[in-house]
mmCIF file of N, CA, C and O in Angstrom:
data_model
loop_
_atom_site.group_PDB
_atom_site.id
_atom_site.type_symbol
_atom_site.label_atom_id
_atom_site.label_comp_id
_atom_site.label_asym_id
_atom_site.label_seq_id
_atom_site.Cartn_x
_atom_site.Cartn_y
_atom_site.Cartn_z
ATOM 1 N N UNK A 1 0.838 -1.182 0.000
ATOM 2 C CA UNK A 1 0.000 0.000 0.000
ATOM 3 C C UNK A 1 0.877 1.237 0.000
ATOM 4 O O UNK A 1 1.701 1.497 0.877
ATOM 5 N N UNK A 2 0.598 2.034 -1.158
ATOM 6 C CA UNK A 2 1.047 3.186 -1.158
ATOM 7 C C UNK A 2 0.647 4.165 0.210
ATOM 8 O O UNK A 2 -0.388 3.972 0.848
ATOM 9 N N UNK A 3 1.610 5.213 0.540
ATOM 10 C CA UNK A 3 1.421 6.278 1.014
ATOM 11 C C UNK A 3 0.982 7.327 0.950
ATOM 12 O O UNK A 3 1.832 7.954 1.582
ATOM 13 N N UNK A 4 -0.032 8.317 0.529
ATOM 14 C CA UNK A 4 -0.799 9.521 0.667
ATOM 15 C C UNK A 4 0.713 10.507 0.599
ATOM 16 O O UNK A 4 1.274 10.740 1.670
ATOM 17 N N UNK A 5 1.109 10.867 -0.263
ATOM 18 C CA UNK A 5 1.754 12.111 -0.363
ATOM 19 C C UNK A 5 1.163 13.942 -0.803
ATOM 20 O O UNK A 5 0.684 14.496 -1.792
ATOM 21 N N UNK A 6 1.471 14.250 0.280
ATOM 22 C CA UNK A 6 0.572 15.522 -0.125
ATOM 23 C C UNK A 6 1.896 16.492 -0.933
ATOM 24 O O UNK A 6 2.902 16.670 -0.247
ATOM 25 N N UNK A 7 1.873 17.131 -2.447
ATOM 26 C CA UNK A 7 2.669 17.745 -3.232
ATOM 27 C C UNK A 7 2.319 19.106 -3.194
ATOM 28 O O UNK A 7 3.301 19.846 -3.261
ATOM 29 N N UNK A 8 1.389 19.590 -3.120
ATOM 30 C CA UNK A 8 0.568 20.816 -3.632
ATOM 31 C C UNK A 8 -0.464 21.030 -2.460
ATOM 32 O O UNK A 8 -1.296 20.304 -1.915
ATOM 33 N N UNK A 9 0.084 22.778 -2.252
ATOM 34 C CA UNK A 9 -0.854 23.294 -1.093
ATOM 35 C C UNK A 9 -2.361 23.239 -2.036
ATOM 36 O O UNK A 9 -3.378 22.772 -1.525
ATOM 37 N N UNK A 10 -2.355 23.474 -2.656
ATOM 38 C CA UNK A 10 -3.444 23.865 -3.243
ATOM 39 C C UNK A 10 -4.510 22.520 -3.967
ATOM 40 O O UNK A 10 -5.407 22.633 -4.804
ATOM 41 N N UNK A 11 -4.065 21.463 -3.369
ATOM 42 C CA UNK A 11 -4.605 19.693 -3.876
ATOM 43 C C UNK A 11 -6.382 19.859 -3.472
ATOM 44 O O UNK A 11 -7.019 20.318 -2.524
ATOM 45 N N UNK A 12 -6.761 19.093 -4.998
ATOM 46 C CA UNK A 12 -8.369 19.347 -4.815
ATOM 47 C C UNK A 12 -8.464 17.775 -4.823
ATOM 48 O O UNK A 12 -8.346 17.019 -5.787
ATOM 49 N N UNK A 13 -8.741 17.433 -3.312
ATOM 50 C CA UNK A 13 -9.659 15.630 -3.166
ATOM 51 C C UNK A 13 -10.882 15.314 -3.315
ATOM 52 O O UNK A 13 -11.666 15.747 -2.470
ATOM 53 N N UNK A 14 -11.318 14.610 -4.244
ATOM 54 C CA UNK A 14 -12.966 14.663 -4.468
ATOM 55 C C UNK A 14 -12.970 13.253 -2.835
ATOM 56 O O UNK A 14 -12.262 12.420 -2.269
ATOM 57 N N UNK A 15 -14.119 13.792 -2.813
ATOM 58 C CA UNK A 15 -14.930 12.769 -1.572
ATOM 59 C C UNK A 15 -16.156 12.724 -2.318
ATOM 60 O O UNK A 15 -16.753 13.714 -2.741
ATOM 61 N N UNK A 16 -16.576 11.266 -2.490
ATOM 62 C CA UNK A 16 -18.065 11.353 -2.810
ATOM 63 C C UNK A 16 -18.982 10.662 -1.665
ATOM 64 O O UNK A 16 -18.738 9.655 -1.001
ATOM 65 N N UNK A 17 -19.847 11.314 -1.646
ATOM 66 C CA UNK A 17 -21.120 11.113 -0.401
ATOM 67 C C UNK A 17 -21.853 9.972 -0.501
ATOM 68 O O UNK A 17 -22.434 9.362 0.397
ATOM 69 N N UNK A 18 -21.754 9.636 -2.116
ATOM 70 C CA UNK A 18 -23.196 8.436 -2.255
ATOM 71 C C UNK A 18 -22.575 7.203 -2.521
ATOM 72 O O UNK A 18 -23.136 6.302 -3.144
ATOM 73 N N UNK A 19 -21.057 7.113 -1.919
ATOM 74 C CA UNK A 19 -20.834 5.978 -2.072
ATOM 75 C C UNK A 19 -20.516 5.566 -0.696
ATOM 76 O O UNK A 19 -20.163 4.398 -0.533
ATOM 77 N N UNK A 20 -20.567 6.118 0.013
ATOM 78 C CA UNK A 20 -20.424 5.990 2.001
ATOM 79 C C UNK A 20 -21.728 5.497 2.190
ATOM 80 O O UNK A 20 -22.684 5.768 1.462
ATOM 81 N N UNK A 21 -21.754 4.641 3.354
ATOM 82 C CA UNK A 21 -23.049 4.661 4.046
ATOM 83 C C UNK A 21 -23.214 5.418 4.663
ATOM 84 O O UNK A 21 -22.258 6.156 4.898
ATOM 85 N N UNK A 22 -24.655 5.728 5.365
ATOM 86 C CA UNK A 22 -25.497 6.639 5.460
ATOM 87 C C UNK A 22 -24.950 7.008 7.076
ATOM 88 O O UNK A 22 -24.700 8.079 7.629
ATOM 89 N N UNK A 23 -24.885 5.303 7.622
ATOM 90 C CA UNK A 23 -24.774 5.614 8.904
ATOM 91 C C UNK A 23 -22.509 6.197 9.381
ATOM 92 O O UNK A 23 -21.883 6.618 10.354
ATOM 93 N N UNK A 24 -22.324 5.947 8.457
ATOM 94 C CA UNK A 24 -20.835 6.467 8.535
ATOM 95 C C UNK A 24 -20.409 7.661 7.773
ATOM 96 O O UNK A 24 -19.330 8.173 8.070
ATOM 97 N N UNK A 25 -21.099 8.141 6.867
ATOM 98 C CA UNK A 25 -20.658 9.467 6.243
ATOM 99 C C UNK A 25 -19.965 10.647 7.000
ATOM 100 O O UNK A 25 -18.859 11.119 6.737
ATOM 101 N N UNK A 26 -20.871 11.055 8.046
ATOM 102 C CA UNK A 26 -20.700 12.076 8.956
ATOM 103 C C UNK A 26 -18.996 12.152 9.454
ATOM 104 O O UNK A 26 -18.142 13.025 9.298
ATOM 105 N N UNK A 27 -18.976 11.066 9.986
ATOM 106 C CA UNK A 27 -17.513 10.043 10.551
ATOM 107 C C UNK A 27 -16.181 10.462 9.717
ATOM 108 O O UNK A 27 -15.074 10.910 10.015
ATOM 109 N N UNK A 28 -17.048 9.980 8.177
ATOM 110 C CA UNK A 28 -16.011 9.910 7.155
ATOM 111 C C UNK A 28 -15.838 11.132 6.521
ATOM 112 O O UNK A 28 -14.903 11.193 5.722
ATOM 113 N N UNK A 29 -16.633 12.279 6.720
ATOM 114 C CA UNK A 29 -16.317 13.553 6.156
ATOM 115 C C UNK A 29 -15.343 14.447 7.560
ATOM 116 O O UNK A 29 -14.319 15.130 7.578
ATOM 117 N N UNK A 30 -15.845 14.207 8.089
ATOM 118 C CA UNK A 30 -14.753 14.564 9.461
ATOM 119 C C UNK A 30 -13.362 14.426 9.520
ATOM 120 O O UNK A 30 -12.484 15.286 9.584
ATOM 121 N N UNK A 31 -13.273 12.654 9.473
ATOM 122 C CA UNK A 31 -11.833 12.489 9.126
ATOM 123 C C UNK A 31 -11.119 13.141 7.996
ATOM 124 O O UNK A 31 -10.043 13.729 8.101
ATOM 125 N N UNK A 32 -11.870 12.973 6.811
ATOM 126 C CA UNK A 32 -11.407 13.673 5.736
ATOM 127 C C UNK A 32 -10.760 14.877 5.706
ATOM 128 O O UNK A 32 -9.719 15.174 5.120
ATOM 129 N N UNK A 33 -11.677 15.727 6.588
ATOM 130 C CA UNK A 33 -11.731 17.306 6.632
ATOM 131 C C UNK A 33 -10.228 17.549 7.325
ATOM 132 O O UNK A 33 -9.345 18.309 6.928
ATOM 133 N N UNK A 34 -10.217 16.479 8.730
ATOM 134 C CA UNK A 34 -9.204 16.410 9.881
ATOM 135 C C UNK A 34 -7.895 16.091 9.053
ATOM 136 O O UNK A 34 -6.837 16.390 9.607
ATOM 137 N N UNK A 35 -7.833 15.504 7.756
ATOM 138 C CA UNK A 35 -7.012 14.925 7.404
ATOM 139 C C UNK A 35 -6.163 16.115 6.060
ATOM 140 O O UNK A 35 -5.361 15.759 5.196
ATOM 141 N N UNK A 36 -6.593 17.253 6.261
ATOM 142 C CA UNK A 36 -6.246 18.410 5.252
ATOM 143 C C UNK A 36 -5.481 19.100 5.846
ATOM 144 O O UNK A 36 -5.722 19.438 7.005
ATOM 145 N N UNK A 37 -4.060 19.585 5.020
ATOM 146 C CA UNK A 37 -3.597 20.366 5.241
ATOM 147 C C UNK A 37 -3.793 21.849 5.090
ATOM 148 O O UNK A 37 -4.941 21.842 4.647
ATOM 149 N N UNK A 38 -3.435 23.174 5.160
ATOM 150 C CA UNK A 38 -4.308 24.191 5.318
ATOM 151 C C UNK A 38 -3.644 24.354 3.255
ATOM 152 O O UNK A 38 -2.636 23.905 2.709
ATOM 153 N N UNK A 39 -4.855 25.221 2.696
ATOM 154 C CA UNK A 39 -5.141 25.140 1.243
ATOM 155 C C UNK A 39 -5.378 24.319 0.531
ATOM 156 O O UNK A 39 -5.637 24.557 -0.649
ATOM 157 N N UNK A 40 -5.352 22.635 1.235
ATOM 158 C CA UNK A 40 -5.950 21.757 0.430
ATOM 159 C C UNK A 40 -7.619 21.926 0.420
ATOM 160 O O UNK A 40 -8.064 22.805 1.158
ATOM 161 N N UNK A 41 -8.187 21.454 -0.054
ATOM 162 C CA UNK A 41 -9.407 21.432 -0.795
ATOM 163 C C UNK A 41 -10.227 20.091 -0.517
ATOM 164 O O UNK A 41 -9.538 19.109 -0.796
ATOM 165 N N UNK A 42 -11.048 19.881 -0.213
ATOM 166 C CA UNK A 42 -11.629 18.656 -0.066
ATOM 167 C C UNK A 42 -13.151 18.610 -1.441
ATOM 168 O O UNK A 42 -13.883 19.443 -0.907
ATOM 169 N N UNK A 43 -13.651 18.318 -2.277
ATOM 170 C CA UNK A 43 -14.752 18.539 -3.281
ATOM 171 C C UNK A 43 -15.693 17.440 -2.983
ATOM 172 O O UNK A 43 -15.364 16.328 -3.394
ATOM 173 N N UNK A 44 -16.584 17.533 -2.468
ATOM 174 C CA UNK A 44 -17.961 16.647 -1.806
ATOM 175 C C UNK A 44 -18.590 16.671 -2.994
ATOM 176 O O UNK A 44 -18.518 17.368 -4.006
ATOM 177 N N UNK A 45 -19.175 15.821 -2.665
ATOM 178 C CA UNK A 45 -20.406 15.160 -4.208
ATOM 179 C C UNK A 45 -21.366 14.308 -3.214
ATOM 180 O O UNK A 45 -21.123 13.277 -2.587
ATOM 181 N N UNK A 46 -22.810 15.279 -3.304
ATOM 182 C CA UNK A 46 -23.959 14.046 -2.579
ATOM 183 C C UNK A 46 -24.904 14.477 -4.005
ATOM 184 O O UNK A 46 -24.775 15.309 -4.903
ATOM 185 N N UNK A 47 -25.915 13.407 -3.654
ATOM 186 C CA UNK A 47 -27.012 13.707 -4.147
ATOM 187 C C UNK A 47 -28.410 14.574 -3.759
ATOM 188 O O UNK A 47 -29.397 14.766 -4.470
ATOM 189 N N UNK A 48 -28.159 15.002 -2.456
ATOM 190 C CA UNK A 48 -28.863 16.260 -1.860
ATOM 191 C C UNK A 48 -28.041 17.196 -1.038
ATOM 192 O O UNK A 48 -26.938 16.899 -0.578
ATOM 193 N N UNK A 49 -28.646 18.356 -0.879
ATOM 194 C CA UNK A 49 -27.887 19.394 0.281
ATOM 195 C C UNK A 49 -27.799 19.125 1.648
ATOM 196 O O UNK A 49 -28.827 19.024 2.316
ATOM 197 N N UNK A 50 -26.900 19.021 2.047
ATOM 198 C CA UNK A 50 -26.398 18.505 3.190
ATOM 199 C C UNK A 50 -26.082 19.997 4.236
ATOM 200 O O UNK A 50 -25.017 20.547 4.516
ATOM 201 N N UNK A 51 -27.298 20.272 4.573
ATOM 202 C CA UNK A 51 -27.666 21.266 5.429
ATOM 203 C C UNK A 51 -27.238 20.919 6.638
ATOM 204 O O UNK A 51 -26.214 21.382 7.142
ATOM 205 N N UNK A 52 -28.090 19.970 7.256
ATOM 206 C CA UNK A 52 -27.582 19.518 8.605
ATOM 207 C C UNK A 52 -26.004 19.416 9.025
ATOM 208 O O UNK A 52 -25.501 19.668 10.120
ATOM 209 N N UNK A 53 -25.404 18.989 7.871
ATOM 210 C CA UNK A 53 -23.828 18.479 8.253
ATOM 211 C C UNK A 53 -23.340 19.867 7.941
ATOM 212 O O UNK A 53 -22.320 20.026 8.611
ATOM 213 N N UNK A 54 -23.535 20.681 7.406
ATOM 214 C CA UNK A 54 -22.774 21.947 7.254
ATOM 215 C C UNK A 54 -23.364 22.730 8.443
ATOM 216 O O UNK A 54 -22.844 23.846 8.474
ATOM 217 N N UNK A 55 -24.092 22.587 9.247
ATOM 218 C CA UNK A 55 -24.286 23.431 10.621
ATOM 219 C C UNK A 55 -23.376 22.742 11.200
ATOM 220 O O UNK A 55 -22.461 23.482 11.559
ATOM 221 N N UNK A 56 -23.112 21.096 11.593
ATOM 222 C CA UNK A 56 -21.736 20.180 12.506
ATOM 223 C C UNK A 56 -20.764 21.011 11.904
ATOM 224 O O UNK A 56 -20.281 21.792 12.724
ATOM 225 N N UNK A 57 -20.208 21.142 10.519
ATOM 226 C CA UNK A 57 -18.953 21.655 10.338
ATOM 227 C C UNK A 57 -18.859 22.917 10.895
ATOM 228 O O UNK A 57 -17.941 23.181 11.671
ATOM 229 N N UNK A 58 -19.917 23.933 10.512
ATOM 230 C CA UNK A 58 -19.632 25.489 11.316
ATOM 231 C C UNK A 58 -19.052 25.184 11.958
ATOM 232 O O UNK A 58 -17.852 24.950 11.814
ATOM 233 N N UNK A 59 -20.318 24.970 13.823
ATOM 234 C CA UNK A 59 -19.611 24.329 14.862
ATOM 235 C C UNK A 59 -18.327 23.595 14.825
ATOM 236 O O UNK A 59 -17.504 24.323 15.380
ATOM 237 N N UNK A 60 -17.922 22.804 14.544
ATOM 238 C CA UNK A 60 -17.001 22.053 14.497
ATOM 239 C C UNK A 60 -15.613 23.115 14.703
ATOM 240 O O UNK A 60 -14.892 23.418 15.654
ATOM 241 N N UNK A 61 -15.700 23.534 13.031
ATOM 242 C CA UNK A 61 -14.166 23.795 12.441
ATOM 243 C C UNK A 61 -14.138 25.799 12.091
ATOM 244 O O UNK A 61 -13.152 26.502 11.874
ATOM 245 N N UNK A 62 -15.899 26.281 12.180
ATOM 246 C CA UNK A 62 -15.822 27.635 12.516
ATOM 247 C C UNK A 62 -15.088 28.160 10.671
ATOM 248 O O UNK A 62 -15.303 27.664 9.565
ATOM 249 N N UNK A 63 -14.421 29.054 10.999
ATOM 250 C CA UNK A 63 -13.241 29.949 10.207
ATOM 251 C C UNK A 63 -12.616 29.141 9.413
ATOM 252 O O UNK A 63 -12.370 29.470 8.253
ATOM 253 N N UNK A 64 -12.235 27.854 9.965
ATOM 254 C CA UNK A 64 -10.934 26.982 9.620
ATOM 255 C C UNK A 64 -10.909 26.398 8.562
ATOM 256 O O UNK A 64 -9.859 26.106 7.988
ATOM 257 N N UNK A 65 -12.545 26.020 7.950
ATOM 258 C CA UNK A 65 -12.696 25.302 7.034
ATOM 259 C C UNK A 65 -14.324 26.678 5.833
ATOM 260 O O UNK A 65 -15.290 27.372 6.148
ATOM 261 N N UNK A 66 -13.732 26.357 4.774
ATOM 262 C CA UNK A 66 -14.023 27.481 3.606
ATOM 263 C C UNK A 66 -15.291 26.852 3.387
ATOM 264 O O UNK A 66 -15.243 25.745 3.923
ATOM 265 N N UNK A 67 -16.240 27.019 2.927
ATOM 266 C CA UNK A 67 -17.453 26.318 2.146
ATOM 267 C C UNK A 67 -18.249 26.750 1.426
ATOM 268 O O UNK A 67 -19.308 27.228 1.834
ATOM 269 N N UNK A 68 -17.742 26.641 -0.468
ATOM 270 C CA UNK A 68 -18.344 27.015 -1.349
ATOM 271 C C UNK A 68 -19.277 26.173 -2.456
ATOM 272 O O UNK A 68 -18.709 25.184 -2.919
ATOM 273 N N UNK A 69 -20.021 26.315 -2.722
ATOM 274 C CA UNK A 69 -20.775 25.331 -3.567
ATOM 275 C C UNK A 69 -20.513 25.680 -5.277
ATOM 276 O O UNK A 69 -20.869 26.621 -5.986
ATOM 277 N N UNK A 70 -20.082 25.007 -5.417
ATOM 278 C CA UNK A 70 -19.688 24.560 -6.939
ATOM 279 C C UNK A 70 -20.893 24.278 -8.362
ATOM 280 O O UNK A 70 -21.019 24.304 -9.586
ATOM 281 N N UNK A 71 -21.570 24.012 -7.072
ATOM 282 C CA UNK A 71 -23.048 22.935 -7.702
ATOM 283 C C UNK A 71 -23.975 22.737 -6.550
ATOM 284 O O UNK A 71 -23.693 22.192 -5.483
ATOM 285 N N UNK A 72 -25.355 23.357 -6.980
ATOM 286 C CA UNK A 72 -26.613 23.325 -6.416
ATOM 287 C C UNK A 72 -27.910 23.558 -7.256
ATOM 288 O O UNK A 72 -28.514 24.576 -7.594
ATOM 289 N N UNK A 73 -28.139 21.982 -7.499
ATOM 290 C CA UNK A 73 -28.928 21.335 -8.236
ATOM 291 C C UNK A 73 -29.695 20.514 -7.534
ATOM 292 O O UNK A 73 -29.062 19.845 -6.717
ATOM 293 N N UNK A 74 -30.869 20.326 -7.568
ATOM 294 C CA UNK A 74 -31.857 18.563 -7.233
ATOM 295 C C UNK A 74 -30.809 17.619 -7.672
ATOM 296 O O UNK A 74 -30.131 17.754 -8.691
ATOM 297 N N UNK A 75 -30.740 16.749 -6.906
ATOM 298 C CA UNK A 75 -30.059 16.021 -6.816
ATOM 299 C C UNK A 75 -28.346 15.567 -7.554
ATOM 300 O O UNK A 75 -27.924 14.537 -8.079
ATOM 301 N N UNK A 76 -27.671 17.030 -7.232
ATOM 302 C CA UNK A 76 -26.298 17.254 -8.138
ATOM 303 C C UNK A 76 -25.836 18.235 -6.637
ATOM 304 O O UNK A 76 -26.303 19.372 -6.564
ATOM 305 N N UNK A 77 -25.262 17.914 -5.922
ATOM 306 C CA UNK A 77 -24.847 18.945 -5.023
ATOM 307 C C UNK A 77 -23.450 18.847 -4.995
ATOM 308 O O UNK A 77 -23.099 17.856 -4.354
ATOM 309 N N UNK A 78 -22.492 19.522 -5.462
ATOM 310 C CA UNK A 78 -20.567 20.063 -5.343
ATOM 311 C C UNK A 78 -20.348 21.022 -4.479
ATOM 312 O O UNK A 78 -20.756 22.182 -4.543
ATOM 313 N N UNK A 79 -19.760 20.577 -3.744
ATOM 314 C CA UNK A 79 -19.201 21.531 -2.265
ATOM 315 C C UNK A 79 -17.740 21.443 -2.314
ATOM 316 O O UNK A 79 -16.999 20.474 -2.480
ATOM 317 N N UNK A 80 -17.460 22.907 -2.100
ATOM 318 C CA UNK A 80 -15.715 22.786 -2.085
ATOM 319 C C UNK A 80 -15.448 22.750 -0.727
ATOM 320 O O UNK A 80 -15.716 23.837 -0.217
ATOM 321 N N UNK A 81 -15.040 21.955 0.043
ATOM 322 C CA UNK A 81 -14.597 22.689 1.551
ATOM 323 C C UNK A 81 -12.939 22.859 1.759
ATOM 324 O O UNK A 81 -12.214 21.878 1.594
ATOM 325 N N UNK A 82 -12.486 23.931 2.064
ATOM 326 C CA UNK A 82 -11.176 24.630 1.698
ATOM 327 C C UNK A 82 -10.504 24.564 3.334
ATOM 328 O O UNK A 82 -11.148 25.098 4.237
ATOM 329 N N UNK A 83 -9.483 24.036 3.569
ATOM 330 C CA UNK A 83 -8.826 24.194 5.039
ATOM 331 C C UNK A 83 -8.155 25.468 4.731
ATOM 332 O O UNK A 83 -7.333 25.767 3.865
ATOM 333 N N UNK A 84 -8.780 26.204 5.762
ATOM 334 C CA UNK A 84 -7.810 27.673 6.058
ATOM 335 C C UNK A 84 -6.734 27.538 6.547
ATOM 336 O O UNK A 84 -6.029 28.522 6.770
#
């Protein structure tokens, strides 16, 4: 197994939502988020707006973490979340 090398402050990681289960997503966008260095980029892909989990992140990560939508569509939702 390869190692995760991070090259570029500026690295865009897609995460997709609809391939996690339902009951671990939350878990797995966390770690994800936890797992960014500051200017990397994390790019979410669900199939709905994920309202609820973007109030946990406020709380959570506040300032620290950027959150722009790329895409907001019925069922097409692209979220950039940016580590400050």
């Amino acid at each position: 197994m390869n190692a995760h090398v991070h090259t570029s402050p500026d690295a865009i990681y897609p995460f997709d939502a609809r391939g996690v289960a339902k009951r671990f997503r939350h878990a797995a966008i966390f770690g994800a988020l936890d797992s960014l260095h500051p200017g990397e980029t994390m790019r979410f892909v669900n199939d709905h707006d994920p309202l609820p989990l973007l109030q946990q992140l406020q709380a959570r990560y506040g300032a620290a973490v950027e959150i722009t939508y790329q895409q907001r569509e019925p069922g097409a939702i692209v979220i950039d979340f940016v580590r400050v």
